[in-house]
mmCIF file with all atom_site columns, C-alpha atoms in Angstrom:
data_model
loop_
_atom_site.group_PDB
_atom_site.id
_atom_site.type_symbol
_atom_site.label_atom_id
_atom_site.label_alt_id
_atom_site.label_comp_id
_atom_site.label_asym_id
_atom_site.label_entity_id
_atom_site.label_seq_id
_atom_site.pdbx_PDB_ins_code
_atom_site.Cartn_x
_atom_site.Cartn_y
_atom_site.Cartn_z
_atom_site.occupancy
_atom_site.B_iso_or_equiv
_atom_site.pdbx_formal_charge
_atom_site.auth_seq_id
_atom_site.auth_comp_id
_atom_site.auth_asym_id
_atom_site.auth_atom_id
_atom_site.pdbx_PDB_model_num
ATOM 1  C CA . MET W 1 1  ? 85.143 33.756  4.660  1.00 0.00 ? 12 MET W CA 1
ATOM 2  C CA . ARG W 1 2  ? 86.701 30.373  3.994  1.00 0.00 ? 13 ARG W CA 1
ATOM 3  C CA . SER W 1 3  ? 84.940 27.383  4.361  1.00 0.00 ? 14 SER W CA 1
ATOM 4  C CA . THR W 1 4  ? 86.297 23.995  5.799  1.00 0.00 ? 15 THR W CA 1
ATOM 5  C CA . PHE W 1 5  ? 85.246 20.445  6.306  1.00 0.00 ? 16 PHE W CA 1
ATOM 6  C CA . VAL W 1 6  ? 84.221 19.926  9.906  1.00 0.00 ? 17 VAL W CA 1
ATOM 7  C CA . ARG W 1 7  ? 85.303 16.359  11.283 1.00 0.00 ? 18 ARG W CA 1
ATOM 8  C CA . PRO W 1 8  ? 84.014 14.836  14.285 1.00 0.00 ? 19 PRO W CA 1
ATOM 9  C CA . SER W 1 9  ? 86.128 15.217  17.369 1.00 0.00 ? 20 SER W CA 1
ATOM 10 C CA . SER W 1 10 ? 84.987 12.193  19.279 1.00 0.00 ? 21 SER W CA 1
ATOM 11 C CA . TRP W 1 11 ? 84.352 8.325   18.805 1.00 0.00 ? 22 TRP W CA 1
ATOM 12 C CA . LYS W 1 12 ? 80.684 9.231   18.914 1.00 0.00 ? 23 LYS W CA 1
ATOM 13 C CA . GLY W 1 13 ? 80.788 11.657  16.174 1.00 0.00 ? 24 GLY W CA 1
ATOM 14 C CA . TRP W 1 14 ? 82.576 9.096   14.116 1.00 0.00 ? 25 TRP W CA 1
ATOM 15 C CA . LEU W 1 15 ? 80.137 6.420   14.890 1.00 0.00 ? 26 LEU W CA 1
ATOM 16 C CA . MET W 1 16 ? 77.489 8.730   13.695 1.00 0.00 ? 27 MET W CA 1
ATOM 17 C CA . LEU W 1 17 ? 79.300 9.826   10.559 1.00 0.00 ? 28 LEU W CA 1
ATOM 18 C CA . VAL W 1 18 ? 79.706 6.336   9.928  1.00 0.00 ? 29 VAL W CA 1
ATOM 19 C CA . ALA W 1 19 ? 76.126 5.364   10.635 1.00 0.00 ? 30 ALA W CA 1
ATOM 20 C CA . PHE W 1 20 ? 74.778 8.171   8.303  1.00 0.00 ? 31 PHE W CA 1
ATOM 21 C CA . ILE W 1 21 ? 77.021 7.337   5.388  1.00 0.00 ? 32 ILE W CA 1
ATOM 22 C CA . SER W 1 22 ? 75.876 3.638   5.507  1.00 0.00 ? 33 SER W CA 1
ATOM 23 C CA . VAL W 1 23 ? 72.311 4.827   5.590  1.00 0.00 ? 34 VAL W CA 1
ATOM 24 C CA . ILE W 1 24 ? 73.040 6.931   2.338  1.00 0.00 ? 35 ILE W CA 1
ATOM 25 C CA . VAL W 1 25 ? 74.692 4.293   0.663  1.00 0.00 ? 36 VAL W CA 1
ATOM 26 C CA . ALA W 1 26 ? 71.963 1.752   1.547  1.00 0.00 ? 37 ALA W CA 1
ATOM 27 C CA . GLY W 1 27 ? 69.558 4.109   -0.126 1.00 0.00 ? 38 GLY W CA 1
ATOM 28 C CA . ILE W 1 28 ? 71.152 4.707   -3.523 1.00 0.00 ? 39 ILE W CA 1
ATOM 29 C CA . TRP W 1 29 ? 71.595 3.386   -6.902 1.00 0.00 ? 40 TRP W CA 1
ATOM 30 C CA . PRO W 1 30 ? 73.771 0.052   -6.508 1.00 0.00 ? 41 PRO W CA 1
ATOM 31 C CA . VAL W 1 31 ? 71.910 -1.299  -3.523 1.00 0.00 ? 42 VAL W CA 1
ATOM 32 C CA . VAL W 1 32 ? 68.446 -0.367  -4.910 1.00 0.00 ? 43 VAL W CA 1
ATOM 33 C CA . GLY W 1 33 ? 69.259 -2.394  -8.051 1.00 0.00 ? 44 GLY W CA 1
ATOM 34 C CA . TRP W 1 34 ? 70.126 -5.532  -6.074 1.00 0.00 ? 45 TRP W CA 1
ATOM 35 C CA . VAL W 1 35 ? 66.551 -5.433  -4.303 1.00 0.00 ? 46 VAL W CA 1
ATOM 36 C CA . ASN W 1 36 ? 64.648 -4.286  -7.312 1.00 0.00 ? 47 ASN W CA 1
ATOM 37 C CA . GLN W 1 37 ? 63.426 -7.799  -7.987 1.00 0.00 ? 48 GLN W CA 1
ATOM 38 C CA . ALA W 1 38 ? 59.921 -9.387  -8.863 1.00 0.00 ? 49 ALA W CA 1
ATOM 39 C CA . VAL W 1 39 ? 59.911 -10.993 -5.127 1.00 0.00 ? 50 VAL W CA 1
ATOM 40 C CA . LEU W 1 40 ? 57.051 -10.675 -2.470 1.00 0.00 ? 51 LEU W CA 1
ATOM 41 C CA . VAL W 1 41 ? 58.401 -10.324 0.982  1.00 0.00 ? 52 VAL W CA 1
ATOM 42 C CA . LEU W 1 42 ? 55.315 -10.581 3.449  1.00 0.00 ? 53 LEU W CA 1
ATOM 43 C CA . GLY W 1 43 ? 53.044 -9.620  0.550  1.00 0.00 ? 54 GLY W CA 1
ATOM 44 C CA . LEU W 1 44 ? 54.890 -6.531  -0.582 1.00 0.00 ? 55 LEU W CA 1
ATOM 45 C CA . PRO W 1 45 ? 57.292 -6.121  -3.033 1.00 0.00 ? 56 PRO W CA 1
ATOM 46 C CA . LYS W 1 46 ? 61.016 -6.490  -2.243 1.00 0.00 ? 57 LYS W CA 1
ATOM 47 C CA . LEU W 1 47 ? 62.006 -2.758  -3.116 1.00 0.00 ? 58 LEU W CA 1
ATOM 48 C CA . LEU W 1 48 ? 59.176 -1.331  -0.764 1.00 0.00 ? 59 LEU W CA 1
ATOM 49 C CA . VAL W 1 49 ? 60.006 -3.695  2.037  1.00 0.00 ? 60 VAL W CA 1
ATOM 50 C CA . TRP W 1 50 ? 63.670 -2.352  1.621  1.00 0.00 ? 61 TRP W CA 1
ATOM 51 C CA . SER W 1 51 ? 62.501 1.405   1.389  1.00 0.00 ? 62 SER W CA 1
ATOM 52 C CA . TYR W 1 52 ? 60.824 0.930   4.759  1.00 0.00 ? 63 TYR W CA 1
ATOM 53 C CA . ILE W 1 53 ? 63.909 -0.646  6.086  1.00 0.00 ? 64 ILE W CA 1
ATOM 54 C CA . VAL W 1 54 ? 66.130 2.406   5.199  1.00 0.00 ? 65 VAL W CA 1
ATOM 55 C CA . LEU W 1 55 ? 63.539 4.722   6.301  1.00 0.00 ? 66 LEU W CA 1
ATOM 56 C CA . MET W 1 56 ? 63.597 2.917   9.877  1.00 0.00 ? 67 MET W CA 1
ATOM 57 C CA . CYS W 1 57 ? 67.160 2.788   9.832  1.00 0.00 ? 68 CYS W CA 1
ATOM 58 C CA . CYS W 1 58 ? 67.624 6.524   9.139  1.00 0.00 ? 69 CYS W CA 1
ATOM 59 C CA . THR W 1 59 ? 65.133 7.359   12.089 1.00 0.00 ? 70 THR W CA 1
ATOM 60 C CA . LEU W 1 60 ? 67.015 4.993   14.364 1.00 0.00 ? 71 LEU W CA 1
ATOM 61 C CA . VAL W 1 61 ? 70.476 6.796   13.474 1.00 0.00 ? 72 VAL W CA 1
ATOM 62 C CA . MET W 1 62 ? 69.026 10.183  13.856 1.00 0.00 ? 73 MET W CA 1
ATOM 63 C CA . TRP W 1 63 ? 67.415 9.219   17.370 1.00 0.00 ? 74 TRP W CA 1
ATOM 64 C CA . LEU W 1 64 ? 70.897 7.438   18.201 1.00 0.00 ? 75 LEU W CA 1
ATOM 65 C CA . GLY W 1 65 ? 72.657 10.618  17.128 1.00 0.00 ? 76 GLY W CA 1
ATOM 66 C CA . ASN W 1 66 ? 70.581 12.755  19.589 1.00 0.00 ? 77 ASN W CA 1
ATOM 67 C CA . MET W 1 67 ? 71.216 10.320  22.456 1.00 0.00 ? 78 MET W CA 1
ATOM 68 C CA . LEU W 1 68 ? 75.034 9.926   21.958 1.00 0.00 ? 79 LEU W CA 1
ATOM 69 C CA . VAL W 1 69 ? 76.014 13.309  20.928 1.00 0.00 ? 80 VAL W CA 1
ATOM 70 C CA . GLY W 1 70 ? 74.068 15.485  23.655 1.00 0.00 ? 81 GLY W CA 1
ATOM 71 C CA . GLU W 1 71 ? 73.179 19.367  23.034 1.00 0.00 ? 82 GLU W CA 1
ATOM 72 C CA . GLY W 1 72 ? 75.980 20.712  24.726 1.00 0.00 ? 83 GLY W CA 1
ATOM 73 C CA . GLU W 1 73 ? 78.698 18.729  22.645 1.00 0.00 ? 84 GLU W CA 1
ATOM 74 C CA . HIS W 1 74 ? 80.080 19.973  19.571 1.00 0.00 ? 85 HIS W CA 1
ATOM 75 C CA . ASP W 1 75 ? 80.560 16.850  17.105 1.00 0.00 ? 86 ASP W CA 1
#
């Protein structure tokens, strides 16, 4: 069985792919290094606030993906 890379077939699928990659990039090393500072934001460490933002963005992107790419479509 030959495996292939599946690409999105519509602009909605490409939009969701870009959004998912953006959220993943926001949660990995270089960006985390930038926000990992001894600064309090609303009484919380800046890194903790950043992680909450990444989690909320991840949830939002998954919700948006379900809304834009319906169950019957193959993106």
